[in-house]
Coordinates of C-alpha atoms in Angstrom, one line a residue:
Chain T
M1 CA -20.6 -48.9 6.9
E2 CA -20.1 -52.6 7.1
E3 CA -16.9 -52.6 5.1
I4 CA -15.5 -50.1 7.6
E5 CA -16.2 -52.4 10.4
A6 CA -14.7 -55.2 8.4
S7 CA -11.5 -53.3 7.6
G8 CA -11.1 -52.8 11.3
T9 CA -8.6 -50.0 11.0
G10 CA -11.1 -47.2 11.6
M11 CA -10.3 -44.0 9.8
P12 CA -7.4 -44.2 7.3
Q13 CA -6.6 -40.6 8.1
L14 CA -5.6 -41.6 11.6
D15 CA -3.4 -44.5 10.5
I16 CA 0.0 -43.1 11.5
T17 CA 1.9 -45.8 9.7
T18 CA 1.2 -44.0 6.4
F19 CA 2.0 -40.5 7.7
S20 CA 5.7 -40.6 6.9
N21 CA 4.9 -41.7 3.3
Q22 CA 2.4 -38.9 2.8
I23 CA 4.6 -36.3 4.3
F24 CA 7.6 -37.3 2.2
W25 CA 5.6 -37.2 -1.0
L26 CA 3.9 -34.0 0.0
V27 CA 7.3 -32.3 0.5
V28 CA 8.6 -33.6 -2.8
T29 CA 5.5 -32.4 -4.6
L30 CA 5.5 -29.0 -3.0
V31 CA 9.2 -28.5 -3.8
V32 CA 8.7 -29.6 -7.4
L33 CA 5.6 -27.5 -7.8
F34 CA 7.3 -24.5 -6.3
Y35 CA 10.2 -24.7 -8.7
I36 CA 8.0 -25.2 -11.7
M37 CA 5.8 -22.3 -10.7
S38 CA 8.4 -19.8 -9.7
R39 CA 11.0 -20.7 -12.3
V40 CA 8.9 -21.4 -15.4
A41 CA 5.2 -20.6 -15.1
L42 CA 4.9 -17.4 -13.2
P43 CA 7.6 -15.5 -15.0
R44 CA 6.1 -16.4 -18.3
V45 CA 2.6 -15.3 -17.3
A46 CA 4.0 -12.2 -15.7
A47 CA 5.9 -11.4 -19.0
V48 CA 2.8 -11.9 -21.0
L49 CA 0.8 -9.6 -18.7
A50 CA 3.5 -7.0 -18.7
D51 CA 3.7 -7.3 -22.5
R52 CA 0.0 -6.7 -22.8
R53 CA 0.0 -3.8 -20.4
G54 CA 2.9 -2.3 -22.5
T55 CA 1.0 -2.9 -25.7
I56 CA -2.2 -1.4 -24.3
T57 CA -0.4 1.7 -23.0
S58 CA 1.5 2.2 -26.2
D59 CA -1.7 1.7 -28.2
I60 CA -3.5 4.2 -26.0
A61 CA -0.6 6.7 -26.5
A62 CA -0.7 6.1 -30.2
A63 CA -4.5 6.7 -30.2
E64 CA -3.9 9.8 -28.2
D65 CA -1.3 11.0 -30.8
Y66 CA -3.7 10.2 -33.7
K67 CA -6.4 12.1 -31.9
L68 CA -4.2 15.1 -31.5
R69 CA -3.2 14.9 -35.1
A70 CA -6.8 14.6 -36.2
Q71 CA -7.6 17.7 -34.2
E72 CA -4.7 19.6 -35.8
A73 CA -5.8 18.5 -39.2
E74 CA -9.3 19.7 -38.4
A75 CA -8.0 23.0 -37.2
A76 CA -5.9 23.4 -40.4
Y77 CA -8.9 22.4 -42.5
N78 CA -11.1 25.0 -40.8
K79 CA -8.4 27.6 -41.2
A80 CA -8.0 26.8 -44.9
L81 CA -11.8 27.0 -45.3
A82 CA -11.9 30.4 -43.6
D83 CA -9.0 31.6 -45.7
A84 CA -10.7 30.4 -48.9
R85 CA -13.9 32.0 -47.9
V86 CA -12.1 35.4 -47.3
E87 CA -10.3 35.1 -50.6
A88 CA -13.4 34.2 -52.4
Q89 CA -15.2 37.2 -50.8
S90 CA -12.3 39.5 -51.9
I91 CA -12.4 38.1 -55.5
I92 CA -16.1 38.5 -55.6
D93 CA -15.8 42.1 -54.3
A94 CA -13.1 42.9 -56.9
A95 CA -15.1 41.4 -59.7
K96 CA -18.1 43.3 -58.5
A97 CA -16.2 46.5 -58.4
E98 CA -14.7 45.9 -61.9
M99 CA -18.1 45.1 -63.3
Q100 CA -19.5 48.2 -61.7
E101 CA -16.8 50.3 -63.1
E102 CA -17.3 48.9 -66.6
L103 CA -21.0 49.3 -66.3
D104 CA -20.5 52.9 -65.2
Q105 CA -18.2 53.5 -68.2
Q106 CA -20.7 51.9 -70.6
I107 CA -23.5 53.9 -69.2
A108 CA -21.6 57.1 -69.4
K109 CA -20.6 56.3 -73.0
A110 CA -24.1 55.4 -73.9
N111 CA -25.4 58.6 -72.2
A112 CA -22.9 60.7 -74.1
E113 CA -23.8 59.0 -77.4
I114 CA -27.5 59.5 -76.7
A115 CA -26.9 63.1 -75.8
A116 CA -24.8 63.6 -79.0
K117 CA -27.5 61.9 -81.1
S118 CA -30.3 63.9 -79.6
S119 CA -28.5 67.2 -80.0
E120 CA -27.8 66.3 -83.6
S121 CA -31.4 65.4 -84.1
E122 CA -32.5 68.6 -82.5
R123 CA -30.1 70.5 -84.7
R124 CA -31.5 68.8 -87.8
I125 CA -35.0 69.4 -86.7
R126 CA -34.3 73.0 -86.2
E127 CA -32.6 73.2 -89.6
I128 CA -35.6 71.5 -91.2
R129 CA -38.0 73.9 -89.4
D130 CA -35.9 76.9 -90.4
S131 CA -35.8 75.9 -94.0
A132 CA -39.5 75.2 -93.9
M133 CA -40.0 78.7 -92.5
E134 CA -37.8 80.1 -95.2
M135 CA -39.7 78.3 -97.9
V136 CA -43.1 79.5 -96.4
T137 CA -41.8 83.0 -96.4
Q138 CA -40.6 82.7 -100.0
V139 CA -43.8 81.2 -101.1
S140 CA -45.8 83.8 -99.3
K141 CA -43.8 86.5 -100.9
D142 CA -44.1 85.0 -104.4
A143 CA -47.8 84.4 -103.9
T144 CA -48.2 88.0 -102.7
G145 CA -46.2 89.4 -105.6
D146 CA -48.4 87.4 -108.0
I147 CA -51.6 88.4 -106.3
V148 CA -50.5 92.1 -106.4
E149 CA -49.6 91.8 -110.0
A150 CA -52.8 90.2 -110.7
F151 CA -54.5 93.3 -109.3
G152 CA -52.5 95.2 -111.8
V153 CA -50.3 97.1 -109.5
P154 CA -46.7 96.9 -110.2
A155 CA -45.1 94.9 -107.6
E156 CA -42.5 96.5 -105.5
A157 CA -40.4 93.8 -104.2
S158 CA -39.1 95.6 -101.1
R159 CA -42.6 96.6 -99.9
I160 CA -44.0 93.2 -100.4
D161 CA -41.1 91.7 -98.5
E162 CA -41.7 94.1 -95.7
A163 CA -45.4 93.5 -95.5
V164 CA -45.1 89.7 -95.6
S165 CA -42.4 89.7 -93.0
A166 CA -44.5 91.9 -90.7
R167 CA -47.6 89.7 -91.2
L168 CA -45.7 86.5 -90.6
K169 CA -44.1 87.9 -87.6
G170 CA -47.4 89.0 -86.2
G171 CA -48.9 85.6 -87.1
A172 CA -46.1 83.9 -85.6
A173 CA -46.3 86.0 -82.5
Chain Q
M1 CA -24.2 -56.9 26.6
E2 CA -21.7 -54.6 28.0
G3 CA -20.3 -54.1 24.5
D4 CA -23.7 -53.3 23.1
I5 CA -24.3 -50.6 25.7
A6 CA -20.9 -49.1 24.8
E7 CA -21.9 -49.2 21.2
M8 CA -25.2 -47.5 21.9
G9 CA -23.4 -44.8 23.9
K10 CA -21.1 -44.3 21.0
F11 CA -24.0 -43.9 18.5
I12 CA -25.8 -41.6 20.8
G13 CA -22.7 -39.4 21.1
V14 CA -22.2 -39.4 17.4
G15 CA -25.8 -38.4 16.9
L16 CA -25.4 -35.6 19.5
T17 CA -22.4 -34.2 17.6
A18 CA -24.8 -33.5 14.7
I19 CA -26.3 -30.7 16.8
G20 CA -23.0 -28.9 16.2
M21 CA -24.0 -28.7 12.6
G22 CA -27.0 -26.5 13.6
G23 CA -24.6 -24.1 15.3
A24 CA -22.4 -23.9 12.3
A25 CA -25.5 -23.3 10.1
M26 CA -26.6 -20.5 12.4
G27 CA -23.2 -18.9 12.2
V28 CA -22.9 -19.1 8.4
G29 CA -26.5 -17.9 8.0
N30 CA -25.8 -15.0 10.3
I31 CA -22.7 -14.0 8.4
A32 CA -24.3 -14.3 5.0
G33 CA -27.5 -12.5 6.1
N34 CA -25.6 -9.6 7.7
Y35 CA -23.4 -9.4 4.6
L36 CA -26.5 -9.2 2.4
S37 CA -28.2 -6.6 4.5
G38 CA -25.0 -4.5 4.6
A39 CA -24.6 -5.0 0.8
L40 CA -28.1 -3.8 0.2
R41 CA -27.5 -0.7 2.3
N42 CA -24.3 0.2 0.6
P43 CA -23.9 -1.8 -2.6
S44 CA -20.8 0.0 -3.7
A45 CA -18.8 -1.3 -0.7
A46 CA -20.0 -4.9 -1.1
P47 CA -17.4 -6.3 -3.6
G48 CA -14.5 -5.1 -1.4
Q49 CA -15.8 -7.1 1.5
Q50 CA -16.4 -10.4 -0.3
A51 CA -13.0 -11.7 0.8
M52 CA -14.0 -11.0 4.4
L53 CA -17.3 -12.7 3.8
F54 CA -15.6 -15.9 2.7
V55 CA -13.1 -15.8 5.6
G56 CA -15.9 -15.4 8.1
I57 CA -17.9 -18.2 6.5
A58 CA -14.8 -20.4 6.6
F59 CA -14.3 -19.7 10.3
A60 CA -17.9 -20.5 11.2
E61 CA -17.9 -23.5 9.0
A62 CA -14.7 -24.8 10.5
L63 CA -16.4 -25.2 13.8
G64 CA -19.2 -27.3 12.2
I65 CA -16.5 -29.4 10.6
F66 CA -14.9 -29.8 14.1
S67 CA -18.1 -31.4 15.3
F68 CA -18.1 -33.7 12.3
L69 CA -14.5 -34.6 13.1
V70 CA -15.5 -35.4 16.7
A71 CA -18.3 -37.6 15.3
L72 CA -15.8 -39.5 13.1
L73 CA -13.4 -39.9 15.9
L74 CA -16.1 -41.3 18.2
M75 CA -17.4 -43.5 15.4
F76 CA -14.1 -45.0 14.2
A77 CA -11.2 -44.1 16.5
V78 CA -12.6 -44.6 20.0
Chain Z
M1 CA -13.9 -45.1 4.0
D2 CA -11.7 -47.2 1.7
Q3 CA -11.6 -44.2 -0.7
F4 CA -9.2 -42.6 1.8
E5 CA -6.9 -45.6 2.2
V6 CA -3.3 -45.2 1.4
K7 CA -2.2 -48.1 -0.8
A8 CA 1.2 -48.9 -2.3
L9 CA 0.9 -48.6 -6.1
F10 CA 2.9 -51.8 -6.8
G11 CA 1.9 -53.8 -3.8
G12 CA 3.8 -54.5 -0.6
D13 CA 4.0 -52.5 2.6
V14 CA 3.8 -48.7 2.8
S15 CA 7.1 -47.3 4.0
W16 CA 8.1 -43.6 3.7
Y17 CA 9.6 -43.9 0.2
T18 CA 7.0 -46.3 -1.3
P19 CA 5.2 -44.9 -4.4
T20 CA 1.6 -44.9 -3.3
N21 CA -1.7 -43.5 -4.6
V22 CA -0.7 -40.4 -2.6
T23 CA 2.4 -40.1 -4.9
L24 CA 0.2 -40.7 -8.0
W25 CA -2.4 -38.1 -7.2
M26 CA 0.1 -35.5 -6.0
A27 CA 2.0 -36.0 -9.2
L28 CA -1.2 -35.5 -11.2
T29 CA -1.8 -32.3 -9.2
V30 CA 1.6 -31.0 -10.3
V31 CA 0.8 -32.1 -13.9
A32 CA -2.6 -30.4 -13.9
A33 CA -1.3 -27.2 -12.3
S34 CA 1.7 -27.1 -14.8
A35 CA -0.6 -27.8 -17.7
L36 CA -2.8 -24.9 -16.8
M37 CA 0.0 -22.4 -16.1
I38 CA 2.6 -23.5 -18.8
F39 CA 0.7 -25.2 -21.6
G40 CA -2.3 -23.0 -21.2
A41 CA -0.2 -19.9 -21.4
R42 CA 2.3 -21.2 -24.0
G43 CA 0.8 -19.1 -26.8
R44 CA 2.0 -15.9 -25.0
A45 CA -0.5 -14.0 -27.2
I46 CA -1.4 -10.4 -26.7
I47 CA -5.0 -11.4 -27.2
P48 CA -5.3 -14.6 -25.1
T49 CA -6.9 -17.9 -25.9
R50 CA -9.4 -19.4 -23.5
A51 CA -6.7 -21.5 -21.7
Q52 CA -4.3 -18.6 -21.6
S53 CA -6.9 -16.3 -20.1
A54 CA -7.8 -19.0 -17.5
A55 CA -4.1 -19.1 -16.5
E56 CA -3.9 -15.3 -16.4
M57 CA -7.0 -15.0 -14.4
T58 CA -5.7 -17.5 -11.9
Y59 CA -2.5 -15.5 -11.7
G60 CA -4.3 -12.2 -11.4
F61 CA -6.7 -13.6 -8.8
V62 CA -4.0 -14.8 -6.5
Y63 CA -1.8 -11.8 -7.1
K64 CA -4.6 -9.4 -6.2
M65 CA -5.4 -11.5 -3.1
V66 CA -1.8 -11.3 -1.9
E67 CA -1.6 -7.6 -2.6
D68 CA -5.0 -6.7 -1.1
V69 CA -4.9 -8.9 2.0
A70 CA -1.2 -9.2 2.9
G71 CA -0.1 -5.8 1.6
H72 CA 2.2 -4.5 -1.1
D73 CA 5.4 -5.7 0.3
A74 CA 4.1 -9.3 0.5
V75 CA 4.3 -9.6 -3.3
R76 CA 7.7 -11.1 -3.0
F77 CA 6.1 -14.2 -1.4
F78 CA 3.6 -14.4 -4.2
P79 CA 5.2 -17.6 -5.8
H80 CA 5.0 -19.4 -2.4
V81 CA 1.4 -18.4 -1.9
F82 CA 0.6 -19.3 -5.5
T83 CA 2.2 -22.8 -5.1
V84 CA 0.0 -23.4 -2.0
F85 CA -3.1 -22.2 -3.8
M86 CA -2.5 -24.3 -6.9
F87 CA -1.6 -27.4 -4.9
V88 CA -4.7 -27.2 -2.7
L89 CA -7.0 -26.2 -5.6
F90 CA -6.0 -29.0 -7.9
A91 CA -5.7 -31.6 -5.2
N92 CA -9.3 -30.7 -4.2
L93 CA -10.6 -30.7 -7.8
L94 CA -8.8 -33.9 -8.8
G95 CA -10.1 -35.6 -5.7
L96 CA -13.7 -35.1 -7.0
I97 CA -13.0 -37.4 -10.0
P98 CA -14.7 -40.7 -9.3
F99 CA -12.3 -43.3 -7.9
A100 CA -9.7 -40.6 -7.3
F101 CA -7.8 -40.3 -4.1
T102 CA -8.1 -36.9 -2.4
T103 CA -4.7 -36.0 -0.9
T104 CA -6.1 -33.0 0.9
S105 CA -8.6 -35.1 2.8
H106 CA -5.7 -36.5 4.9
I107 CA -4.9 -34.7 8.0
A108 CA -1.2 -35.5 7.7
V109 CA -1.0 -33.6 4.4
T110 CA -3.0 -30.6 5.5
A111 CA -1.2 -30.5 8.8
V112 CA 2.2 -30.4 7.1
L113 CA 0.9 -27.6 4.8
A114 CA -0.5 -25.6 7.7
L115 CA 2.6 -26.2 9.8
T116 CA 4.8 -25.1 6.9
V117 CA 2.8 -21.9 6.6
F118 CA 2.7 -21.4 10.4
L119 CA 6.4 -22.0 11.0
S120 CA 7.6 -20.0 8.0
V121 CA 5.3 -17.1 8.8
T122 CA 6.4 -17.1 12.5
A123 CA 10.1 -17.3 11.5
L124 CA 9.6 -14.5 9.0
G125 CA 7.9 -12.4 11.6
F126 CA 10.9 -12.7 13.9
I127 CA 13.4 -12.2 11.2
L128 CA 11.8 -9.1 9.8
N129 CA 10.6 -7.5 13.0
G130 CA 12.8 -9.0 15.7
P131 CA 11.3 -8.9 19.2
K132 CA 8.7 -6.3 17.9
F133 CA 6.9 -9.3 16.4
L134 CA 5.7 -10.1 19.9
G135 CA 3.7 -6.9 19.8
L136 CA 1.2 -8.9 17.9
F137 CA 0.1 -10.4 21.2
W138 CA 0.3 -7.2 23.2
V139 CA -2.9 -5.4 22.2
S140 CA -1.9 -1.8 22.7
S141 CA -5.4 -0.4 22.1
A142 CA -6.8 -2.3 25.1
P143 CA -6.7 -1.0 28.7
L144 CA -3.5 -1.9 30.4
A145 CA -5.2 -4.1 33.0
L146 CA -6.7 -6.3 30.3
R147 CA -3.6 -6.7 28.3
P148 CA -2.0 -9.7 30.0
A149 CA -5.3 -11.6 29.7
L150 CA -5.7 -10.6 26.1
A151 CA -2.1 -11.7 25.5
V152 CA -2.8 -15.2 26.7
I153 CA -5.9 -15.3 24.5
E154 CA -4.0 -14.0 21.5
L155 CA -1.2 -16.5 22.1
I156 CA -3.7 -19.4 22.3
S157 CA -5.5 -18.3 19.2
Y158 CA -2.1 -17.9 17.5
F159 CA -1.2 -21.5 18.2
A160 CA -4.7 -22.7 17.3
R161 CA -4.2 -21.3 13.8
P162 CA -2.4 -24.3 12.2
V163 CA -4.9 -26.6 13.9
S164 CA -8.0 -24.9 12.5
H165 CA -6.2 -24.2 9.3
S166 CA -5.4 -27.8 8.6
I167 CA -8.5 -29.4 10.1
R168 CA -10.8 -27.1 8.2
L169 CA -9.4 -28.2 4.8
A170 CA -9.1 -31.9 5.6
G171 CA -12.5 -32.0 7.4
A172 CA -14.3 -30.2 4.5
M173 CA -12.8 -32.5 2.0
M174 CA -13.4 -35.6 4.1
A175 CA -17.0 -34.6 5.0
G176 CA -18.0 -34.0 1.4
H177 CA -16.6 -37.4 0.2
A178 CA -18.0 -39.3 3.1
V179 CA -21.5 -37.8 2.6
A180 CA -21.3 -38.6 -1.1
K181 CA -20.3 -42.2 -0.2
V182 CA -23.3 -42.5 2.2
F183 CA -25.8 -41.2 -0.4
A184 CA -24.3 -43.6 -3.0
G185 CA -24.8 -46.4 -0.5
F186 CA -28.4 -45.5 -0.2
A187 CA -28.8 -45.8 -4.0
S188 CA -27.9 -49.5 -3.9
A189 CA -30.0 -50.1 -0.8
L190 CA -33.2 -48.4 -2.1
G191 CA -33.6 -50.5 -5.3
A192 CA -36.3 -49.1 -7.5
A193 CA -36.2 -45.6 -5.9
F194 CA -32.5 -45.4 -6.6
F195 CA -32.8 -42.2 -8.6
V196 CA -33.6 -40.1 -5.5
P197 CA -30.2 -40.6 -3.9
V198 CA -28.6 -40.3 -7.4
L199 CA -30.1 -36.9 -7.8
A200 CA -29.0 -36.0 -4.3
V201 CA -25.5 -37.1 -5.1
T202 CA -25.5 -35.0 -8.3
A203 CA -26.6 -31.9 -6.3
L204 CA -24.0 -32.7 -3.6
Y205 CA -21.4 -33.0 -6.3
A206 CA -22.1 -29.5 -7.5
L207 CA -21.8 -28.3 -4.0
E208 CA -18.6 -30.1 -3.5
L209 CA -17.1 -28.4 -6.6
L210 CA -17.9 -25.1 -5.0
V211 CA -16.5 -26.3 -1.7
A212 CA -13.3 -27.5 -3.3
V213 CA -12.7 -24.1 -4.8
I214 CA -13.8 -22.1 -1.8
Q215 CA -11.6 -24.2 0.6
A216 CA -8.6 -23.6 -1.6
Y217 CA -9.5 -19.9 -1.6
V218 CA -9.9 -19.8 2.1
F219 CA -6.7 -21.7 2.8
T220 CA -4.8 -19.2 0.6
I221 CA -6.5 -16.1 2.0
L222 CA -5.8 -17.3 5.6
T223 CA -2.2 -17.8 4.5
C224 CA -2.2 -14.2 3.3
V225 CA -3.8 -13.0 6.6
Y226 CA -1.0 -14.7 8.6
L227 CA 1.6 -13.3 6.2
R228 CA 0.2 -9.8 6.8
D229 CA 0.5 -10.4 10.6
A230 CA 4.1 -11.4 10.1
L231 CA 4.9 -8.3 8.0
H232 CA 3.0 -5.8 10.0
P233 CA 2.6 -7.1 13.5
S234 CA 1.5 -3.7 14.9
H235 CA -1.9 -3.8 13.1

């Protein structure tokens, strides 16, 4: 505090001889600063801020657009998927029906063949049985004729036939 | 001698102006405390009132600064 | 107190046009403010650099303050308010540099600033609202008998505005620097225990940084409050 006493002027703030100087330079400074700020600095910053706001809005709009398009694409994809599924189902059904039809045909054909074959076999079996019967009859008759002749009785073919037939029929019955 | 007594009175007066600081301290503390208690009751409204907080503190503080100014004037200008 | 003395830069007496340390530090204030707002924002990038976003934050901060406090139609005075804010802010901050001269610690400077605000706001109020501007002093919500007394009080407080507006800023700046000076004087007086006041000055310096910004903010927000009164005197 000594140096203040020494300077003797008290507070420099109350020294009115310097007021005019300070006021003059303050006014100059404020005018210069105002022109720099309002003409150069603030419009630039405002332009940058407006630019950014514009960019952000347009980016958001673009993002919105992309989102919409993505949703559309997803819907289309889902639709395609559903269509493909339906088509695949119809193809499967058609193939199944075709296969079934063919299978039925084959089965019917096979059944017919089997039936034909079995009837043929039956017919042959019957033939064989018939011929075997015929042969048995013939052999019986021949043997009977031989046996009757061996007894020394003249064999009458018609009677022997009758007798053997009657016997066989009775035996068969 | 007379000058010494005047000097003494000056210093006593300057010292007394320091009491003004206490008043400013009470005012600022009151504002800040009330702001805090209000902010704790309703935290969502607090940020909107921050400007008013600073304005109030500035007003209260200005009066403390006035007492400081009186001290300076007594000390150096009278 | 010699830190507050106005000295001619090149010697000689101080007359109104002499370049003094006031001139120097005010010029540095203009340079610093322009450096932030023009060179900081010169990239004009969509994604800002650090300096650019500091410039944009300052712009947005003051813009929002004008819009919120003074109202939407006060935005056309935004450059004026911004100039005041930048001047006070950078004068306060540059004053904190050691050996610097704090222009805003001088009552002559802050008084001219406050009077400029006061006179232009008052003129604006009369130009925009005519005689209705006087409604600011006629408190229509109060009982009729009280209104003349309130009008006197309002009138006194209205004319006290530039006084408190200027003395607050000058006083806060002067007080901070004077206290720092006193503590620094203790450091040389205490000898071996010098670190105690040095620590105190360090803490005080941090507080002064805060005060420098807050005083600029308060000066600007009060300007906005006065501007709102001029634009909407009925409130």
